[in-house]
Coordinates of C-alpha atoms in Angstrom, one line a residue:
M1490 CA 0.0 0.0 0.0
E1491 CA 1.4 3.4 -1.0
P1492 CA 1.6 6.2 1.6
L1493 CA -0.6 9.2 1.0
T1494 CA 2.3 11.4 0.1
S1495 CA 2.8 9.8 -3.2
R1496 CA -29.3 19.6 -11.9
R1497 CA -27.1 21.8 -10.8
R1498 CA -24.1 21.6 -8.9
F1499 CA -24.6 20.7 -5.3
L1500 CA -23.3 23.2 -2.7
T1501 CA -22.1 25.6 -5.3
G1502 CA -24.7 28.3 -4.9
A1503 CA -28.1 27.0 -6.1
T1504 CA -30.7 29.7 -5.7
V1505 CA -34.1 28.3 -6.0
G1506 CA -37.0 29.7 -3.9
A1507 CA -38.6 26.6 -2.4
T1508 CA -42.2 26.8 -1.6
A1509 CA -43.6 24.8 1.0
G1510 CA -44.8 20.0 0.9
L1511 CA -44.7 16.4 -0.1
A1512 CA -41.8 14.2 0.2
G1513 CA -43.6 11.1 -0.5
F1514 CA -46.7 11.3 1.5
A1515 CA -47.7 7.6 1.9
R1516 CA -49.7 6.2 -1.0
R1517 CA -53.1 5.9 0.6
S1518 CA -54.4 2.4 1.2
R1519 CA -58.0 1.5 0.5
A1520 CA -60.5 2.9 2.9
G1521 CA -60.7 1.0 6.2
E1522 CA -57.3 -0.6 6.0
P1523 CA -55.5 -0.1 9.3
A1524 CA -52.0 0.3 7.8
A1525 CA -52.6 3.7 6.4
A1526 CA -54.3 4.9 9.7
N1527 CA -51.3 3.7 11.7
A1528 CA -48.9 5.4 9.4
L1529 CA -50.8 8.7 9.6
D1530 CA -50.9 8.3 13.4
A1531 CA -47.1 8.1 13.5
I1532 CA -46.6 11.2 11.4
D1533 CA -49.2 13.0 13.5
R1534 CA -47.1 12.5 16.6
V1535 CA -44.1 14.3 15.0
P1536 CA -43.8 17.9 16.3
N1537 CA -44.5 20.8 14.0
A1538 CA -41.3 22.6 14.9
V1539 CA -37.9 22.1 16.5
G1540 CA -35.1 24.3 17.6
L1541 CA -31.4 24.2 16.7
E1542 CA -28.8 24.5 19.5
T1543 CA -25.3 25.5 18.4
L1544 CA -22.7 22.9 19.3
V1545 CA -19.8 24.1 17.0
D1546 CA -19.4 27.3 15.1
G1547 CA -16.7 29.0 13.1
L1548 CA -16.5 26.4 10.4
R1549 CA -16.8 26.8 6.6
M1550 CA -18.5 23.8 5.1
P1551 CA -18.9 21.0 7.6
L1552 CA -19.8 17.7 5.9
A1553 CA -19.3 14.9 8.4
L1554 CA -19.6 14.4 12.2
E1555 CA -18.3 11.6 14.3
F1556 CA -18.3 11.0 18.1
A1557 CA -15.3 9.4 19.6
P1558 CA -16.3 6.5 21.8
G1559 CA -15.6 6.7 25.5
S1560 CA -14.8 10.4 25.6
D1561 CA -16.4 13.9 25.3
R1562 CA -14.9 14.5 21.9
R1563 CA -16.3 15.0 18.4
Y1564 CA -14.7 15.1 15.0
V1565 CA -16.0 17.5 12.3
A1566 CA -14.8 17.2 8.7
D1567 CA -14.8 20.4 6.7
R1568 CA -14.9 20.2 2.9
G1569 CA -11.8 22.4 2.7
G1570 CA -9.7 19.5 4.0
R1571 CA -9.5 19.7 7.7
I1572 CA -11.0 17.5 10.4
Y1573 CA -11.5 19.4 13.6
V1574 CA -11.5 18.2 17.2
H1575 CA -14.3 19.5 19.4
E1576 CA -14.2 18.9 23.2
S1577 CA -16.1 20.2 26.2
D1578 CA -14.1 23.4 26.2
G1579 CA -14.7 24.1 22.6
L1580 CA -12.9 23.6 19.2
R1581 CA -9.2 22.8 19.4
E1582 CA -7.0 25.1 17.3
E1583 CA -5.0 22.2 16.0
P1584 CA -7.0 19.8 13.7
L1585 CA -7.1 16.1 14.0
L1586 CA -6.0 15.9 10.3
D1587 CA -5.1 18.6 7.7
L1588 CA -5.4 17.4 4.1
R1589 CA -5.3 20.8 2.4
E1590 CA -2.0 20.1 0.7
T1591 CA -3.3 16.8 -0.6
I1592 CA -6.9 17.4 -1.8
V1593 CA -8.2 19.4 -4.7
T1594 CA -11.3 21.6 -4.2
G1595 CA -13.6 23.6 -6.5
G1596 CA -17.0 22.5 -7.7
E1597 CA -18.1 19.8 -5.3
R1598 CA -14.6 18.4 -4.8
G1599 CA -12.8 18.3 -1.4
L1600 CA -13.0 16.3 1.8
L1601 CA -16.3 14.5 1.3
G1602 CA -16.6 11.7 3.9
M1603 CA -15.2 10.5 7.2
T1604 CA -16.0 7.7 9.5
L1605 CA -14.5 5.9 12.5
Q1606 CA -13.9 2.2 12.6
P1607 CA -16.3 0.5 15.1
N1608 CA -13.4 -0.4 17.4
F1609 CA -11.8 3.0 17.1
A1610 CA -11.3 3.1 20.9
E1611 CA -8.8 0.3 20.5
N1612 CA -7.2 0.7 17.1
R1613 CA -7.7 4.5 16.5
R1614 CA -8.4 3.8 12.9
L1615 CA -10.5 6.3 10.8
F1616 CA -11.3 6.5 7.1
V1617 CA -11.7 9.5 4.8
H1618 CA -12.9 10.0 1.3
F1619 CA -11.5 13.0 -0.6
S1620 CA -10.8 14.5 -4.1
A1621 CA -7.2 14.4 -5.3
S1622 CA -5.5 15.3 -8.6
R1623 CA -5.6 12.6 -11.3
Q1624 CA -3.6 9.6 -10.3
S1625 CA -1.9 7.1 -12.5
G1626 CA -4.6 5.0 -14.2
T1627 CA -7.2 7.8 -14.2
P1628 CA -8.3 8.5 -17.8
A1629 CA -6.8 11.7 -19.2
D1630 CA -10.3 13.2 -19.9
F1631 CA -11.4 12.6 -16.3
D1632 CA -11.4 15.5 -13.9
H1633 CA -9.8 14.0 -10.8
T1634 CA -9.4 10.9 -8.6
G1635 CA -11.4 10.1 -5.5
I1636 CA -9.3 8.6 -2.7
L1637 CA -10.5 6.4 0.0
A1638 CA -7.8 6.3 2.7
S1639 CA -7.2 5.2 6.3
F1640 CA -5.3 6.9 9.1
R1641 CA -4.6 6.1 12.8
A1642 CA -5.1 8.7 15.5
T1643 CA -2.7 9.1 18.5
D1644 CA -3.7 7.5 21.8
D1645 CA -5.2 10.7 23.1
G1646 CA -7.4 11.0 20.0
R1647 CA -6.4 14.5 19.2
R1648 CA -4.1 14.1 16.3
V1649 CA -3.5 11.8 13.3
R1650 CA -0.1 10.5 12.5
R1651 CA 0.4 11.4 8.9
D1652 CA 2.8 8.5 8.4
T1653 CA 0.0 6.1 9.0
G1654 CA -2.0 7.3 6.0
R1655 CA -2.7 4.6 3.5
V1656 CA -4.7 4.6 0.2
V1657 CA -7.4 1.9 0.3
L1658 CA -9.1 2.6 -3.1
E1659 CA -8.9 5.0 -6.0
I1660 CA -12.0 6.1 -7.8
P1661 CA -11.5 7.9 -11.1
Q1662 CA -14.1 10.7 -11.4
P1663 CA -15.0 12.3 -14.7
A1664 CA -16.3 15.6 -13.3
D1665 CA -16.0 17.9 -10.3
F1666 CA -19.6 17.3 -9.2
H1667 CA -21.9 14.4 -8.4
N1668 CA -19.1 12.6 -6.6
G1669 CA -21.0 11.2 -3.6
G1670 CA -18.4 10.5 -1.0
D1671 CA -20.0 9.5 2.2
L1672 CA -18.7 6.6 4.4
A1673 CA -20.3 4.4 7.1
F1674 CA -19.7 1.1 8.8
G1675 CA -22.6 -1.2 8.8
P1676 CA -23.6 -3.6 11.7
D1677 CA -21.8 -6.3 9.7
G1678 CA -18.5 -4.5 10.3
F1679 CA -18.0 -3.8 6.6
L1680 CA -17.3 -0.3 5.2
Y1681 CA -20.0 1.2 2.8
V1682 CA -18.8 3.8 0.3
S1683 CA -21.1 6.0 -1.7
I1684 CA -20.0 6.9 -5.3
G1685 CA -21.8 9.4 -7.5
T1686 CA -22.0 9.2 -11.3
G1687 CA -19.6 12.1 -11.6
G1688 CA -21.2 13.8 -14.5
G1689 CA -24.1 15.8 -16.0
G1690 CA -27.7 14.8 -16.5
G1691 CA -28.3 11.2 -17.7
G1692 CA -24.9 9.7 -17.1
G1693 CA -24.0 6.5 -15.4
G1694 CA -25.8 4.3 -12.9
Q1695 CA -26.5 1.1 -14.8
D1696 CA -23.1 -0.1 -16.0
V1697 CA -21.5 -2.2 -13.2
T1698 CA -18.6 -3.6 -15.4
T1699 CA -16.7 -0.4 -16.4
D1700 CA -16.2 1.6 -13.2
F1701 CA -17.5 2.2 -9.7
L1702 CA -19.7 5.2 -10.6
G1703 CA -23.3 5.5 -9.3
S1704 CA -23.0 2.9 -6.6
I1705 CA -22.7 1.8 -3.0
L1706 CA -19.6 -0.3 -2.5
R1707 CA -19.0 -2.7 0.5
L1708 CA -15.5 -3.5 1.6
D1709 CA -13.9 -5.6 4.3
V1710 CA -11.2 -3.2 5.5
D1711 CA -10.1 -5.6 8.3
D1712 CA -8.6 -7.9 5.7
R1713 CA -6.6 -7.5 2.5
T1714 CA -5.6 -9.5 -0.5
A1715 CA -2.3 -9.6 -2.5
D1716 CA -3.5 -6.9 -4.9
R1717 CA -5.9 -4.9 -2.8
A1718 CA -5.8 -3.0 0.5
Y1719 CA -9.1 -4.6 1.4
A1720 CA -11.0 -7.8 0.9
V1721 CA -14.3 -8.3 -0.8
P1722 CA -17.1 -9.9 1.4
D1723 CA -17.9 -13.3 -0.1
D1724 CA -21.6 -12.5 -0.2
N1725 CA -21.4 -9.2 -2.2
P1726 CA -24.0 -9.6 -4.9
L1727 CA -21.7 -9.6 -8.0
V1728 CA -19.1 -12.0 -6.7
G1729 CA -18.9 -14.7 -9.3
R1730 CA -21.0 -12.7 -11.7
A1731 CA -20.4 -9.9 -14.3
G1732 CA -19.4 -6.7 -12.7
F1733 CA -17.1 -5.4 -10.0
D1734 CA -17.1 -7.5 -6.8
E1735 CA -17.0 -4.4 -4.7
Y1736 CA -20.5 -3.4 -5.7
Y1737 CA -23.3 -3.8 -3.1
A1738 CA -26.0 -1.8 -4.9
W1739 CA -26.2 0.5 -7.9
G1740 CA -28.4 2.7 -10.0
F1741 CA -27.7 5.9 -8.0
R1742 CA -27.1 9.4 -9.4
N1743 CA -25.4 11.3 -6.5
P1744 CA -25.9 9.4 -3.2
W1745 CA -25.3 12.2 -0.7
R1746 CA -25.2 10.9 2.9
L1747 CA -25.9 7.4 4.1
S1748 CA -26.7 6.2 7.6
F1749 CA -27.6 3.0 9.5
D1750 CA -30.3 2.3 12.0
D1751 CA -31.2 -1.1 13.4
G1752 CA -29.9 -3.0 10.4
D1753 CA -31.4 -0.6 7.8
C1754 CA -29.2 1.6 5.6
F1755 CA -30.7 4.8 4.3
V1756 CA -29.2 6.4 1.2
A1757 CA -30.3 9.9 0.0
D1758 CA -29.9 10.3 -3.8
V1759 CA -29.9 13.8 -5.3
G1760 CA -32.2 14.0 -8.3
E1761 CA -31.7 15.7 -11.7
N1762 CA -34.9 17.4 -12.9
D1763 CA -38.0 16.9 -10.8
Y1764 CA -37.7 14.6 -7.8
E1765 CA -35.4 13.9 -4.8
E1766 CA -35.4 10.5 -3.1
V1767 CA -34.3 8.5 -0.1
N1768 CA -33.7 4.7 -0.5
R1769 CA -33.5 1.8 1.9
L1770 CA -30.4 -0.1 0.8
E1771 CA -30.7 -3.8 -0.2
K1772 CA -28.0 -6.1 -1.4
G1773 CA -27.9 -6.2 -5.2
G1774 CA -30.5 -3.5 -5.4
N1775 CA -30.8 -1.4 -8.6
Y1776 CA -32.3 2.0 -7.8
G1777 CA -33.1 3.0 -11.3
W1778 CA -30.9 5.9 -12.4
N1779 CA -30.5 6.8 -15.3
V1780 CA -33.8 5.2 -16.3
R1781 CA -35.9 6.5 -13.5
E1782 CA -35.8 9.5 -11.1
G1783 CA -37.5 8.4 -7.9
T1784 CA -40.7 6.5 -8.9
H1785 CA -40.9 8.3 -12.3
C1786 CA -39.5 7.9 -15.7
Y1787 CA -36.4 10.0 -16.5
R1788 CA -36.8 11.8 -19.9
E1789 CA -39.3 9.2 -21.2
E1790 CA -43.0 8.9 -21.0
T1791 CA -42.8 5.2 -20.2
C1792 CA -40.0 3.2 -18.8
P1793 CA -39.4 -0.4 -17.8
D1794 CA -39.7 -1.7 -14.3
R1795 CA -36.4 -3.6 -14.4
A1796 CA -32.9 -3.2 -15.8
A1797 CA -31.8 -4.3 -19.2
E1798 CA -30.7 -8.0 -19.2
R1799 CA -27.2 -8.7 -18.0
D1800 CA -25.7 -11.9 -16.9
G1801 CA -28.8 -13.9 -17.3
G1802 CA -31.5 -11.3 -16.6
G1803 CA -32.3 -7.8 -15.6
E1804 CA -33.0 -7.1 -11.9
P1805 CA -36.1 -5.1 -10.9
F1806 CA -35.8 -1.5 -10.0
H1807 CA -36.2 -0.6 -6.4
D1808 CA -38.6 2.2 -5.4
P1809 CA -37.5 4.8 -3.0
I1810 CA -39.0 5.0 0.5
I1811 CA -39.2 8.8 0.3
E1812 CA -39.7 11.1 -2.6
Y1813 CA -40.4 14.8 -2.9
P1814 CA -40.7 17.2 -5.8
H1815 CA -38.8 20.3 -6.9
P1816 CA -40.6 23.7 -6.7
P1817 CA -42.8 25.2 -7.8
T1818 CA -45.2 23.0 -6.0
E1819 CA -48.0 23.3 -3.4
S1820 CA -46.3 20.5 -1.4
A1821 CA -44.7 21.5 1.9
V1822 CA -41.9 18.9 1.6
S1823 CA -40.1 20.1 -1.5
G1824 CA -36.6 21.3 -2.5
V1825 CA -33.7 21.1 -4.8
S1826 CA -31.1 18.6 -3.4
V1827 CA -31.9 16.1 -0.7
I1828 CA -29.6 15.9 2.3
G1829 CA -29.8 12.5 4.0
G1830 CA -30.2 12.2 7.7
Y1831 CA -30.7 9.7 10.6
V1832 CA -33.5 7.9 12.4
Y1833 CA -34.0 9.7 15.7
R1834 CA -33.4 7.5 18.8
G1835 CA -32.8 10.2 21.4
S1836 CA -34.7 11.3 24.5
T1837 CA -35.0 15.0 24.2
L1838 CA -37.7 14.8 21.5
P1839 CA -39.7 11.6 22.2
E1840 CA -42.3 12.6 19.6
L1841 CA -39.6 12.0 17.0
E1842 CA -38.7 8.4 18.1
G1843 CA -38.3 6.2 15.1
A1844 CA -38.7 9.0 12.6
Y1845 CA -36.1 9.6 9.9
V1846 CA -34.9 13.2 10.1
F1847 CA -33.5 14.7 6.9
G1848 CA -33.7 17.9 4.9
D1849 CA -32.9 19.8 1.7
F1850 CA -29.8 21.8 0.7
L1851 CA -32.0 25.0 0.7
P1852 CA -33.8 24.5 4.0
E1853 CA -36.0 27.6 3.8
G1854 CA -36.4 27.4 7.6
R1855 CA -37.3 23.7 7.5
L1856 CA -36.1 20.2 8.3
F1857 CA -38.2 17.1 7.3
A1858 CA -39.3 14.0 9.1
A1859 CA -40.6 10.7 7.7
T1860 CA -42.2 7.8 9.5
R1861 CA -42.3 4.1 8.5
P1862 CA -45.6 2.7 7.1
D1863 CA -47.0 -0.6 8.4
D1864 CA -47.0 -1.8 4.8
G1865 CA -43.4 -2.0 3.7
D1866 CA -44.3 -1.4 0.1
E1867 CA -45.7 2.1 0.8
L1868 CA -43.8 5.3 0.6
W1869 CA -43.1 6.7 4.0
S1870 CA -45.3 9.6 5.3
S1871 CA -43.3 12.8 5.4
T1872 CA -43.8 16.2 7.0
V1873 CA -42.1 19.5 7.7
L1874 CA -40.2 20.3 10.9
E1875 CA -40.2 24.1 11.1
I1876 CA -37.0 25.5 12.5
D1877 CA -38.0 27.8 15.4
G1878 CA -35.9 30.1 17.5
G1879 CA -32.9 32.3 16.9
T1880 CA -30.7 29.8 14.9
T1881 CA -31.4 29.5 11.2
L1882 CA -29.7 27.7 8.3
E1883 CA -29.1 29.1 4.9
R1884 CA -27.6 25.9 3.6
L1885 CA -27.9 22.4 5.0
L1886 CA -25.0 20.1 4.2
S1887 CA -25.2 17.0 6.3
F1888 CA -26.4 15.3 9.5
G1889 CA -24.9 13.4 12.4
R1890 CA -26.2 11.2 15.3
D1891 CA -24.5 10.7 18.7
D1892 CA -24.4 7.5 20.8
E1893 CA -27.5 8.7 22.7
G1894 CA -29.5 8.9 19.4
E1895 CA -29.6 12.7 19.3
V1896 CA -29.5 14.2 15.8
Y1897 CA -27.4 17.1 14.6
A1898 CA -27.6 19.3 11.5
L1899 CA -24.5 20.5 9.8
G1900 CA -24.7 23.6 7.6
M1901 CA -24.1 27.2 7.1
G1902 CA -26.0 30.0 8.8
T1903 CA -25.6 33.8 8.9
G1904 CA -22.5 33.4 11.1
G1905 CA -20.8 30.7 8.9
G1906 CA -20.7 26.9 9.1
G1907 CA -21.5 25.0 12.2
V1908 CA -23.0 21.9 13.9
F1909 CA -26.4 22.3 15.5
R1910 CA -28.2 19.9 17.8
V1911 CA -31.9 19.3 17.0
V1912 CA -33.8 20.2 20.2
P1913 CA -37.3 21.0 21.4
I1914 CA -38.5 24.5 21.1
A1915 CA -37.4 26.5 24.1

């Protein structure tokens, strides 16, 4: 392994005035069926408004938040290339890791993802995903190379030793946008990596034999092979079939933020023309891009319900669990670029228990919440959480969740970038 030394564009200034509704209100069941009533009861319990309590301020574009186990310490990754350390007495001046001399920025490039290995308390290992200049093997007409890398922190958890940096995987990227980039460990101990299609409207998503674009990868980073800095789990869906063994699911456009809860993995996929979506990840799932956008055809009046035949047959497309439209619309849950969140499991807002809290890049004074239907085939019911109080967000970039199940919004307000805990209205 070599050391590290060797739509519209997301987060680049979209200005769309979102009106207010629907992110996939549940498709109504027939009259009298209890499933619909129960789903509506769950959404009715969600509060109409929440507050935001500032945890960290003075940042630029915070994109990832991790909580160090066994300590009062948080790590905040900023797209500019630094990972900051926040403790009980505030933000430390010296960052955990500074990649500014290594990464490239501009467009949507930069430090895009960060996660701690589940046994971080013992091995101090963390993983980052960032944009770098074109590496050997990246096509000349491609824009840059995405790098998945690992580091080890010092025993006190306040610094990373740069000499521990190792490249795990390189992902050639054709453009400086739609790069995905989020990272998360699943309950199976494997690392899940989100990769965007890296291009303009219509590109990528369905070809699993040429590159990693438009996918979620699953890697075993506790092991390695002779030619890789990781191993491929034996039950990855394309092992022994046509396509890259690293694939876990595909058919995504720009999977921006993924999270786990009780065995479920939620992947928010930024749309192109008309709809935003959140998907529940399934092994071998094809989520439809660039044939479908959400539950709708993309650029065609009619479209198939399954992929083109490949290796013995085309897999069916998976519907999202949440879908919402772009403005102008009369729907309250609407926007321009979905920002994936977390299922709430905290205690300060019991009305949100079990609800998936998420939002849009242009929040317009809102977050969103969605509740699970009794019928697993239905879209989740979604509603607006008005942001009340003195703290507002002009841009929403990401979410985090601590060990107690409390949810945090990461974004930019009038005073710059910060991390904000979602709390009851004071």
